[in-house]
Coordinates of C-alpha atoms in Angstrom, one line a residue:
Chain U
X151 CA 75.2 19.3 9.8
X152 CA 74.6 20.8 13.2
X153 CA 71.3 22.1 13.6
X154 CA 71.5 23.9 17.2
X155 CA 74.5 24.6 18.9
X156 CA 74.7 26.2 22.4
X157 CA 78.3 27.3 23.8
X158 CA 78.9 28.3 27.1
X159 CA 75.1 29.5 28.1
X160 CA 74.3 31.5 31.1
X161 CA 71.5 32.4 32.0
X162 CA 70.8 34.9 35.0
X163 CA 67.8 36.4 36.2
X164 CA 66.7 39.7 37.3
X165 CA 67.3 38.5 40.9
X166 CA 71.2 37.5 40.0
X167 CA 69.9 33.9 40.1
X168 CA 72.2 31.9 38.2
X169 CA 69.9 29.0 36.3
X170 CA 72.2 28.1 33.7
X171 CA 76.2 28.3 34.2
X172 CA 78.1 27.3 31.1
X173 CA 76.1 25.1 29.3
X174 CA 77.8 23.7 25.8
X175 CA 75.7 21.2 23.5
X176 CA 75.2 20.4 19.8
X177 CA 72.2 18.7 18.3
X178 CA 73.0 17.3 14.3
X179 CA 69.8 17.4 12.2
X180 CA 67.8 14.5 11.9
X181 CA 68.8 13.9 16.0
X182 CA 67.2 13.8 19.0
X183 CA 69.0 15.2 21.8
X184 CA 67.2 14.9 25.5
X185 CA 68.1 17.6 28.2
X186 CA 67.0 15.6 31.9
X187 CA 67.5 16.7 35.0
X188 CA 65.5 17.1 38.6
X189 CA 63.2 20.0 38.9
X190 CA 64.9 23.0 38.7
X191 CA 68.0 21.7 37.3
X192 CA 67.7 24.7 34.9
X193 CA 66.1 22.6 31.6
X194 CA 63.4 24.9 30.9
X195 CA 65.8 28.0 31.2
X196 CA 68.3 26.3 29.3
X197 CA 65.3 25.7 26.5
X198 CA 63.9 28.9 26.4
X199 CA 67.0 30.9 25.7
X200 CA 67.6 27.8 23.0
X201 CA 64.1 28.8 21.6
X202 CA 65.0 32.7 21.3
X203 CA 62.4 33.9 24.1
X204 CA 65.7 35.4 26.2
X205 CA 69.4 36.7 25.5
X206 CA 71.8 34.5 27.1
X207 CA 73.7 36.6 30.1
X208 CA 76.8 34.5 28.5
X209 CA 77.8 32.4 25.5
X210 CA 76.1 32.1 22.5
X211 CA 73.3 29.3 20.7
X212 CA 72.5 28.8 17.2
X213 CA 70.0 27.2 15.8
X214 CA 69.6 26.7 12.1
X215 CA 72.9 28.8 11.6
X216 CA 71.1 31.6 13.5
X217 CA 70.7 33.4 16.5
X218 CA 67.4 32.9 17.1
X219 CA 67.0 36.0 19.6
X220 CA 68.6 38.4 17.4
X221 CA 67.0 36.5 14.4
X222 CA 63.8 35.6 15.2
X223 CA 62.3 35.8 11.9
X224 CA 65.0 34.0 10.0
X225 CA 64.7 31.1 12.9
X226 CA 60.7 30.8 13.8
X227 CA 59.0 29.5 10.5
X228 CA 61.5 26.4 10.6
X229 CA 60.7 25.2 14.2
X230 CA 58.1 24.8 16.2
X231 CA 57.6 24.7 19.8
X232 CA 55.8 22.7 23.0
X233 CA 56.3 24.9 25.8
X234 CA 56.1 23.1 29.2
X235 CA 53.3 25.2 30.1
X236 CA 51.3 26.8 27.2
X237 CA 48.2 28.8 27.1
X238 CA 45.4 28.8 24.8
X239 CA 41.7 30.7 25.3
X240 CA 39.5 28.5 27.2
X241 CA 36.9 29.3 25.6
X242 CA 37.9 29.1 21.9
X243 CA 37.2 25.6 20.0
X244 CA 40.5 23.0 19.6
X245 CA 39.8 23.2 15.5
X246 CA 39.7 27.1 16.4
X247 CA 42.6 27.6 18.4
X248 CA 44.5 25.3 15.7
X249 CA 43.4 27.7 12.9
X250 CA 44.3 30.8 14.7
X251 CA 47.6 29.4 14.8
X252 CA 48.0 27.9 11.9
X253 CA 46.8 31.8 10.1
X254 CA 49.9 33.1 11.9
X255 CA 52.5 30.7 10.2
X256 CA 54.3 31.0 6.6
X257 CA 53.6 27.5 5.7
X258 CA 51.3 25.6 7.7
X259 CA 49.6 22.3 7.0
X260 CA 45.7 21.3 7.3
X261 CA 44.9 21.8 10.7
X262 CA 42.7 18.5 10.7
X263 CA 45.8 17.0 9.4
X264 CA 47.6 18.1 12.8
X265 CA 44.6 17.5 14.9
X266 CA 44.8 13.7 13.4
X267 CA 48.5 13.3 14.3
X268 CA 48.0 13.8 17.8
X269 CA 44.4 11.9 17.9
X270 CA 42.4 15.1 18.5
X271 CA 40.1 15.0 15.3
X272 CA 36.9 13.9 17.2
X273 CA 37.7 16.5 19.7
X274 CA 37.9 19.4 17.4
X275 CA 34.6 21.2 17.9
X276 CA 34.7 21.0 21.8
X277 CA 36.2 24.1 23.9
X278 CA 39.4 24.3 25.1
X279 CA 38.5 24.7 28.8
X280 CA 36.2 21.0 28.7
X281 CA 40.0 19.5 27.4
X282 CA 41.7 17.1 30.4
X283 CA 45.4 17.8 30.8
X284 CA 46.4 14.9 28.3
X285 CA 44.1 16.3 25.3
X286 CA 45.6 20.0 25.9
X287 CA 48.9 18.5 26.1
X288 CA 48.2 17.0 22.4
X289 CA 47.0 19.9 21.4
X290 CA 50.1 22.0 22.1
X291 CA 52.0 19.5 19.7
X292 CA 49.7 20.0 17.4
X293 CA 50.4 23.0 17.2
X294 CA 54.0 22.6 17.5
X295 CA 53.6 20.3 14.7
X296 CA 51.5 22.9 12.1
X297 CA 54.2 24.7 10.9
X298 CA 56.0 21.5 9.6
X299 CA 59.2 22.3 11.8
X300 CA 62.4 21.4 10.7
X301 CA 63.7 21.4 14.5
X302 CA 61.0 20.6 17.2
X303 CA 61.3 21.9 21.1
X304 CA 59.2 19.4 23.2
X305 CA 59.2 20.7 27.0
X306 CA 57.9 17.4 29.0
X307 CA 55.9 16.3 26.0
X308 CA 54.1 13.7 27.5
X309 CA 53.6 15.0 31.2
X310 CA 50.0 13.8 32.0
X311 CA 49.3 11.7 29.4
X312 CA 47.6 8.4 29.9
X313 CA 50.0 5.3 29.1
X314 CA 48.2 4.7 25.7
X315 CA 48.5 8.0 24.5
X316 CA 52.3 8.6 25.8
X317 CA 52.9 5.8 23.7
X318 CA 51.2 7.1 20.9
X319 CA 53.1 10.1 20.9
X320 CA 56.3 8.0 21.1
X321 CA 55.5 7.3 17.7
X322 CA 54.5 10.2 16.2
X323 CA 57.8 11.6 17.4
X324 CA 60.0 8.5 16.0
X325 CA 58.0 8.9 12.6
X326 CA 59.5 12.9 12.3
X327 CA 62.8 12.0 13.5
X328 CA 62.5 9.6 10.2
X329 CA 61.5 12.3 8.2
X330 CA 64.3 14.2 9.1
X331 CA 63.1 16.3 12.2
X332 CA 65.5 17.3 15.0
X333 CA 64.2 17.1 17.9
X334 CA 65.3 19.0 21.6
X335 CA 63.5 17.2 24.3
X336 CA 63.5 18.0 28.0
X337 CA 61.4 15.5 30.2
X338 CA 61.4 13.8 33.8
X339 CA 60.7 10.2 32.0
X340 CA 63.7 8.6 31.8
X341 CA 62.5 5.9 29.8
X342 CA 61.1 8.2 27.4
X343 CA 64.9 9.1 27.0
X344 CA 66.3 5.9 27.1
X345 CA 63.6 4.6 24.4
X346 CA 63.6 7.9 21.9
X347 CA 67.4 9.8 22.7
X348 CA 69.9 9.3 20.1
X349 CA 72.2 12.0 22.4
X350 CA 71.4 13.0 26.3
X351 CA 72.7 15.5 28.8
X352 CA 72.3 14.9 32.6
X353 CA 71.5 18.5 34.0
X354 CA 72.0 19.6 37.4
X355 CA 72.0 22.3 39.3
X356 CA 72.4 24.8 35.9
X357 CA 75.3 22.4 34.8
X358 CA 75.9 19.9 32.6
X359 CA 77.4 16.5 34.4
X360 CA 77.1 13.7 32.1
X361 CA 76.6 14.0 28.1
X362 CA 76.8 11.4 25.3
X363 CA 74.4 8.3 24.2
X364 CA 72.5 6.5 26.7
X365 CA 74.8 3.8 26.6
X366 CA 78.0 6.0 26.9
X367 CA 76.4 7.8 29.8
X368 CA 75.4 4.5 31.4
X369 CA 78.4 2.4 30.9
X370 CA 80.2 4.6 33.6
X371 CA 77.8 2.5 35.9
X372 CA 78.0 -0.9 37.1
X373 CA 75.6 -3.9 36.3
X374 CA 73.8 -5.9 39.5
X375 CA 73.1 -8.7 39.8
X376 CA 70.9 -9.7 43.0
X377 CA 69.6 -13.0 44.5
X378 CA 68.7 -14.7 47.8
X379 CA 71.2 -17.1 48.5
X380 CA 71.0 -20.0 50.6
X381 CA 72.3 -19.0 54.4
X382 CA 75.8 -20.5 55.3
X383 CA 77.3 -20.8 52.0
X384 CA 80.4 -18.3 51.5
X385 CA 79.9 -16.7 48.1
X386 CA 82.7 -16.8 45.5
X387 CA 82.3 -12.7 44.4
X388 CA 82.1 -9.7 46.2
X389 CA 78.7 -8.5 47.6
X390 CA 76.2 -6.6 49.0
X391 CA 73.6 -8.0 52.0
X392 CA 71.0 -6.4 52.7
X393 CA 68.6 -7.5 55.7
X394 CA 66.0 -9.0 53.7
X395 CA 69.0 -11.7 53.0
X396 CA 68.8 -10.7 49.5
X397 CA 72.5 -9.5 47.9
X398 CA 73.4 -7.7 45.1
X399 CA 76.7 -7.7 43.0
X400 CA 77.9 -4.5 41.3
X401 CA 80.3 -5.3 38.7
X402 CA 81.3 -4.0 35.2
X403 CA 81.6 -6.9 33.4
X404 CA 77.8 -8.8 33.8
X405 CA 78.8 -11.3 31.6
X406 CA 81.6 -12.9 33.2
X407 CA 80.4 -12.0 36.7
X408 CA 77.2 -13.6 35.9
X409 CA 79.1 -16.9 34.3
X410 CA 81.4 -17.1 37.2
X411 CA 78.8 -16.9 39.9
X412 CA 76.4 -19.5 37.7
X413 CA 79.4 -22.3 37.2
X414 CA 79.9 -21.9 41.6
X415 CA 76.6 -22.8 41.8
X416 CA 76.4 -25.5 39.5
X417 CA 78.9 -26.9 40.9
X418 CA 78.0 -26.2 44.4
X419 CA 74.9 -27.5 43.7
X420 CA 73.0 -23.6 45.2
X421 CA 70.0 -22.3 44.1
X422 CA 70.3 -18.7 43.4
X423 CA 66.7 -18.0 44.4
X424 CA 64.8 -14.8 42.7
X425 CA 68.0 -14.3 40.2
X426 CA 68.1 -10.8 38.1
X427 CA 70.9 -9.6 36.4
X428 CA 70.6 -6.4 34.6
X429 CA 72.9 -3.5 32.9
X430 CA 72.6 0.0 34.5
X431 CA 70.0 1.3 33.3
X432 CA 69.2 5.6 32.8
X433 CA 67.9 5.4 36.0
X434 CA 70.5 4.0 38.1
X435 CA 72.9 6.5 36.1
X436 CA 70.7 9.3 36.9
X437 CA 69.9 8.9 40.5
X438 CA 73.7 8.5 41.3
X439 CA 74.7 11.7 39.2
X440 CA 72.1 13.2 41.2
X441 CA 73.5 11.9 44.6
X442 CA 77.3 12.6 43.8
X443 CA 76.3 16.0 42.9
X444 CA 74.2 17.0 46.1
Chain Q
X85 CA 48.6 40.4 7.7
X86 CA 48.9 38.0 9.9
X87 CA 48.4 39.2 13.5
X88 CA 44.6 39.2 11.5
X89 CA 44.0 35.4 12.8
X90 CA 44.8 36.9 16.2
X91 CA 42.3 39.1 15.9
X92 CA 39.4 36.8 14.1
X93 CA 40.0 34.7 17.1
X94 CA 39.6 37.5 19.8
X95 CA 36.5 38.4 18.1
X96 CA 35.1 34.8 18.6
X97 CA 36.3 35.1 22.2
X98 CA 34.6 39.0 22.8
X99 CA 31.4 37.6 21.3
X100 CA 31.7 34.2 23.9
X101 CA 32.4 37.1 27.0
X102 CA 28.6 38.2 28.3
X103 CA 30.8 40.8 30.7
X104 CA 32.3 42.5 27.4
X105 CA 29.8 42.2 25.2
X106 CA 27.2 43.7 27.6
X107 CA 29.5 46.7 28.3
X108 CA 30.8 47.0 25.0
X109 CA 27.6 47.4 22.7
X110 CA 24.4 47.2 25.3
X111 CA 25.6 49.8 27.6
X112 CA 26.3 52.3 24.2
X113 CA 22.8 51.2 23.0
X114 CA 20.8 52.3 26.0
X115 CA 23.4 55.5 26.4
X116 CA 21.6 55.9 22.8
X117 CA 17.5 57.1 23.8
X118 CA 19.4 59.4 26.7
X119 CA 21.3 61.3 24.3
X120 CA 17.7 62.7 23.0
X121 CA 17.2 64.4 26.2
X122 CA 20.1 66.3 25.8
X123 CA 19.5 70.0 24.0
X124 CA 22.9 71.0 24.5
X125 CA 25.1 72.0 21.7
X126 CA 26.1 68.7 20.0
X127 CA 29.5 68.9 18.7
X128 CA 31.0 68.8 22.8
X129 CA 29.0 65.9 23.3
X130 CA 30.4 63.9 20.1
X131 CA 33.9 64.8 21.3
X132 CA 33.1 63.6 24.6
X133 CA 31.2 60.2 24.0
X134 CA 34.2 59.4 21.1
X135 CA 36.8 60.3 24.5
X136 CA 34.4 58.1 26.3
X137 CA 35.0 54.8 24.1
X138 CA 38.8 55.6 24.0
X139 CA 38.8 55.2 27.3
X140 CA 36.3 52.2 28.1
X141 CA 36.0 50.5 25.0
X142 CA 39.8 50.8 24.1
X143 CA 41.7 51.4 27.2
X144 CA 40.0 49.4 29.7
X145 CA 39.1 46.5 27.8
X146 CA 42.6 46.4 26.8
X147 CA 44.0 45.9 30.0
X148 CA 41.6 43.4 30.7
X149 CA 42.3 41.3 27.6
X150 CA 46.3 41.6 27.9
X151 CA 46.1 40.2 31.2
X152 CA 43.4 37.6 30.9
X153 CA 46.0 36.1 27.8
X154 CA 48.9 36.8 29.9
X155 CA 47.8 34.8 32.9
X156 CA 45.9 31.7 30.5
X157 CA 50.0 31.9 29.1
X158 CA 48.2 32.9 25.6
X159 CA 50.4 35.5 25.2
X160 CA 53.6 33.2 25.6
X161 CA 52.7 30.4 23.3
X162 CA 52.2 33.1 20.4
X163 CA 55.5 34.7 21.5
X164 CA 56.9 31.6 20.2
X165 CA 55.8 31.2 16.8
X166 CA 56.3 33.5 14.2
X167 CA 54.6 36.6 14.5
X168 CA 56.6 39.6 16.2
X169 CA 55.7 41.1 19.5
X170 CA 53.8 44.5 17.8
X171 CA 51.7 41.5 15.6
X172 CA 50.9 39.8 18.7
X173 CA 49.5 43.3 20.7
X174 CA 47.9 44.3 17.4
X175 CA 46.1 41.3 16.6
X176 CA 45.1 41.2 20.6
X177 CA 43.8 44.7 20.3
X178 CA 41.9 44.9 17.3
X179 CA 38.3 43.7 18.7
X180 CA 38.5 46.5 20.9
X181 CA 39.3 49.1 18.2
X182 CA 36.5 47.7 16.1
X183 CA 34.5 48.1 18.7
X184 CA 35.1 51.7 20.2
X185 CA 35.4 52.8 16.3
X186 CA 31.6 51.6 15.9
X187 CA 30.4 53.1 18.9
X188 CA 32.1 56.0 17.9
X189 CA 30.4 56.0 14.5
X190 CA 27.1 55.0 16.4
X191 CA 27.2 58.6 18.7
X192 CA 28.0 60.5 15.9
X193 CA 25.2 59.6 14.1
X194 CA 22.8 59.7 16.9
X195 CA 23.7 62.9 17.9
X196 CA 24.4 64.5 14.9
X197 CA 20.5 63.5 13.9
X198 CA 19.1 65.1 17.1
X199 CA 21.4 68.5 17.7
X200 CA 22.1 68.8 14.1
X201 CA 25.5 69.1 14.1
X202 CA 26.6 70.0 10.6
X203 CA 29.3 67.5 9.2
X204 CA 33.3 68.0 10.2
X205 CA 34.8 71.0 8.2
X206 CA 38.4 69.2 8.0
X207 CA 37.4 65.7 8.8
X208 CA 40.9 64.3 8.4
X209 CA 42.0 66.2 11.8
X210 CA 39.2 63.6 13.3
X211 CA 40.6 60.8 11.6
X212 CA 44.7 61.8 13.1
X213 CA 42.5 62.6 16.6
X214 CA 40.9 59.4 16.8
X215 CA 43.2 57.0 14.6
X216 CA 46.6 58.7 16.7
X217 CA 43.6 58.3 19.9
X218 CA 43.5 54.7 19.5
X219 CA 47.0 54.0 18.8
X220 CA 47.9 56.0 22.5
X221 CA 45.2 54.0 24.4
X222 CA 46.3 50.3 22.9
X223 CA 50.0 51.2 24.3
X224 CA 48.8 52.6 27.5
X225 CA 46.7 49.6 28.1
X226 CA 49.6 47.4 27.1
X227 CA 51.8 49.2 29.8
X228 CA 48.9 49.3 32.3
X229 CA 48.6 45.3 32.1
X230 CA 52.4 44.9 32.8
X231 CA 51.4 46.6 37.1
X232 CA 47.8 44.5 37.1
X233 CA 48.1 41.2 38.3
X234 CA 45.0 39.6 37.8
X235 CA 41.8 40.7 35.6
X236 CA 40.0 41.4 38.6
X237 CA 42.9 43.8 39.6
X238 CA 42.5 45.7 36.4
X239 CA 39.5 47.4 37.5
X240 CA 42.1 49.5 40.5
X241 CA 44.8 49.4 38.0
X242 CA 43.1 50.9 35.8
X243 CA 41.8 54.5 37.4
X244 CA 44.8 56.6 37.4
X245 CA 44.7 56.8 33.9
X246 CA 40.7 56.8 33.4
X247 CA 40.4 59.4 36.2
X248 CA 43.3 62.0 34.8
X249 CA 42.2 62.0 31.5
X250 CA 38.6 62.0 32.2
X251 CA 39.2 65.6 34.6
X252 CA 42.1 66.6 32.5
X253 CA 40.2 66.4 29.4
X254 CA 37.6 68.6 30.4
X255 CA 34.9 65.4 29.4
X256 CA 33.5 66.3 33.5
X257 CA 33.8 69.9 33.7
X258 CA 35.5 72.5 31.7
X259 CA 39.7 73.1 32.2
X260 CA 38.8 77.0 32.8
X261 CA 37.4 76.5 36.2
X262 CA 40.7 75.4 37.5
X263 CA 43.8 77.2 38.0
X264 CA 45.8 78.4 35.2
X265 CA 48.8 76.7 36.2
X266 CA 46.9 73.3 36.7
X267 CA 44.7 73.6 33.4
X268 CA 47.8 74.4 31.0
X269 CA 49.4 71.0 33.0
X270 CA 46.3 68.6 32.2
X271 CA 46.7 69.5 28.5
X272 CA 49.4 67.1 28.2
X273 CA 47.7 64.6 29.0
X274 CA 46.9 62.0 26.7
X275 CA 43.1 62.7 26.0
X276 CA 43.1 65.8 25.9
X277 CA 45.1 66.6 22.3
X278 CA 42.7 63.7 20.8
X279 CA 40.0 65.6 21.9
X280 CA 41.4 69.0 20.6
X281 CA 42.1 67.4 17.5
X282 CA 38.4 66.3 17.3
X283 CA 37.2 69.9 18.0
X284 CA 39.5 71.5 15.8
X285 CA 37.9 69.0 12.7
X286 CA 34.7 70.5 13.5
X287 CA 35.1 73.8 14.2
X288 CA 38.5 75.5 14.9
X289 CA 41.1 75.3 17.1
X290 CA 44.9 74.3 17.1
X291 CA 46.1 71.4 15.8
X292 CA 50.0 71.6 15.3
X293 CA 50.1 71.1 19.6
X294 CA 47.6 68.3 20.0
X295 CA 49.6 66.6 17.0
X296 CA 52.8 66.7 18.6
X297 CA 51.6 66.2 22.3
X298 CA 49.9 63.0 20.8
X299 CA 53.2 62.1 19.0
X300 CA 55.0 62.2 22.0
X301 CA 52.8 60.2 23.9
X302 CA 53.0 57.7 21.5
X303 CA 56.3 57.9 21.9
X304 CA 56.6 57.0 25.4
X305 CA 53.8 54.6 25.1
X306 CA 56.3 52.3 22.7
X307 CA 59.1 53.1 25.3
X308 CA 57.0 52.2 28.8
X309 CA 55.6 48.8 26.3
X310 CA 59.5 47.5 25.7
X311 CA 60.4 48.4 29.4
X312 CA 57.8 46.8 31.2
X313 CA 55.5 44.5 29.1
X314 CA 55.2 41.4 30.4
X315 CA 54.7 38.0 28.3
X316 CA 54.9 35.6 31.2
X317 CA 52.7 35.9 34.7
X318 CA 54.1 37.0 37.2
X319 CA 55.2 34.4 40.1

């Protein structure tokens, strides 16, 4: 079952600013799909339109089976939403600011039950404007969380949060995807990607320009392999120097690069000082989509 | 109703604002002991305090509120749950209504027990003038937040409106002094057929203009709130 589809989205703005040009994807239920890209790759504007706040210029999105501009009402109650940037009153309570919301949804769940998923339930009598950004941060997926989505939006879910709680949240984000949640994620964090993604899309410039699972989108990239060699030997593969004296292999098949290169220098009797040999990782994919495309 | 939660939790929020509180129900309260000065005849006075609080306690605040949520992105995190954009503005607004509708009650009172102004002939024209009064002033101030940048700027923003419906109204000094042509223009404006309608409830007067004049402001209040409301600050 698809869960949301997008076809061909454009989106344009009063200005004639293009942000989105023709973006297709499709998340199944029960998936987690990650839209990355450098700022202003057009991932927000691709989310929002996906959430129903806009009408695409062109194309079409469904979500649940609906349009959920057109059909707001039909679409809301089943998903909830993390907005990159989010507002509440400063000077309401957290448990206040989780019951107003949670008196505006059809069926929400015990707001100290939310507040405990995202750690906030010693925080909730203290105002909103004495929260740092990490603890408002929580609190907007709490929120996101009350109406017991069916799809989830998370815009840079874990921007500004300290390592223990991004981790946290890791968790509390596999632990839905278990229960069945779909998830649309945009962040900056590759690893985040690379560790919670079952699907991704590489955004730049208002286009998709890589799509598929990490390792499909990383595959297209070559393994390294670096070491210092000792100087005045002549190397059996094809490589990279750099001035430090340190040289790096790119290859596609690690394995047999790696046993090839180990056997010469058994043999030779060379010690392949400060040896690391590692797949491609999101990274390396994404900085060279990102370099190609410029 | 749901846009109620919205409105619990503005309450909470005008109660936590010194600014709004102090303006809202101190400044009313000390109007109060002045009103017993006054000899005049009471039921212009009524019609006048009730334009007052349509205008400061609904109006003003309004635009205020809608653009303090609009710039601490409020406004935008509701717009993406599941309440629809007239739940969001009504649950936003309805502090302020509470508000002007008990200082409304509060001058009435007052100055009924000093002038003794006998009670409304045909009260329910004060009830269409004030409940059709309230519903014009939460739409202006809804379309007067989309041109005010910041709540500081609301105070400029603001004026046109207070100013033309406070001469147009005749609230500062009566419509005959002016020329004929300008007088039978300031009708239209939006206070002015609230505060006909409140006249005509006490004594007489015309109702069937005020009522569509106030229909048709409401009218272009919904239009000029779809055109230009904004959700998101402006960059």
């Amino acid at each position: 079952m698809t869960a949301i589809e997008v076809r061909g989205l454009t989106r344009r703005y009063s200005g004639g600013f293009e942000a989105v040009r023709g973006v297709s994807f499709e998340v199944e239920k029960g998936e987690m799909f990650a839209l990355l890209g450098t700022n202003g790759a057009g991932k927000t504007s691709t989310v929002e339109v996906v959430e129903g706040l806009s009408r695409p210029a062109e194309g079409s999105v469904r979500v649940l089976g609906h349009d959920p501009f057109a059909e707001r009402s039909l679409v809301r109650p089943r998903m909830g939403v993390m907005l990159q940037e989010g507002g509440f009153p400063p000077d309401l309570t957290v448990a206040e600011a989780a019951r107003m919301w949670a008196g505006t949804l059809t069926s929400p769940r015990p707001v100290d039950e939310a507040l405990a998923l995202v750690d906030l339930a010693h925080r909730a009598s203290v105002r909103v404007k004495q929260l740092s950004g990490g603890e408002r941060r929580r609190l907007d997926l709490a929120l996101a969380l009350l109406g017991k989505p069916e799809v989830l939006f998370l815009d840079e879910p874990t921007t500004g949060l300290d390592p223990e709680s991004r981790r946290n949240t890791w968790e509390l984000i596999r632990a839905l995807l278990r229960e069945g949640v779909t998830v649309l994620l945009t962040t900056h964090y590759l690893e985040e990607a690379q560790a919670l993604a079952d699907r991704l899309a590489i955004m730049h410039r208002g286009r998709i320009v890589a799509q598929g699972t990490v390792s499909e989108v990383v595959d297209a990239y070559p393994s390294r392999i670096s070491f210092t060699p000792p100087s005045g030997v002549a190397l059996p593969v094809v490589a990279d120097v750099e001035s430090s004296g340190r040289v790096t292999v790119r290859t596609n098949e690690l394995q047999s690069t790696l046993h090839e290169l180990l056997v010469w220098a058994a043999h030779n009797n060379v010690e392949l000082s400060g040896l690391d040999a590692r797949s491609a990782s999101l990274e390396e994919a994404f900085l060279a989509i990102a370099e190609e495309a410029a | 109703m749901r846009a109620v939660a919205i409105g619990k939790a503005e309450l909470k929020l005008f109660w936590r604002n010194r600014t709004a509180l102090f303006n809202s129900l101190l400044l009313p309260l000390l109007l109060a002991p002045v009103l017993y000065s006054v000899d005049a005849d009471g039921v212009p006075l009524v019609v006048g305090l009730v334009g007052f609080a349509l205008l400061m306690a609904v109006y003003y605040n309004l635009v205020t509120t809608f653009v303090a949520r609009r710039e601490e992105l409020v406004l935008k995190r509701l717009r993406v749950g599941e309440l629809t954009d007239p739940e969001i503005l009504a649950g936003a607004a309805l502090p302020s209504v509470v508000v002007a509708l008990g200082q409304m009650v509060l001058y009435s009172a007052v100055v009924g027990v000093i002038t003794g102004v006998a009670l409304p002939a045909r009260p329910w024209f004060i009830l269409l003038g004030v409940l059709g009064g309230t519903a014009v002033f939460v739409l202006l101030a809804a379309a007067s937040s989309a041109f005010t940048r910041t709540v500081e700027m609301a105070q400029v923003t603001s004026l046109p409106v207070l100013m033309a419906c406070m001469l147009g109204s005749g609230l500062v000094f009566p419509l005959s002094v002016l020329p004929s042509g300008l007088a039978t223009v300031l009708q239209y404006l939006p206070l002015t057929p609230v505060l006909e309608l409140l006249r005509a409830g006490w004594a007489d007067g015309p109702v069937l203009k005020p009522v569509s004049v106030l229909a048709v402001w409401i009218v272009l209040g919904t239009y000029a709130v779809r055109q230009w409301f904004r959700w998101d600050p402006r960059r």
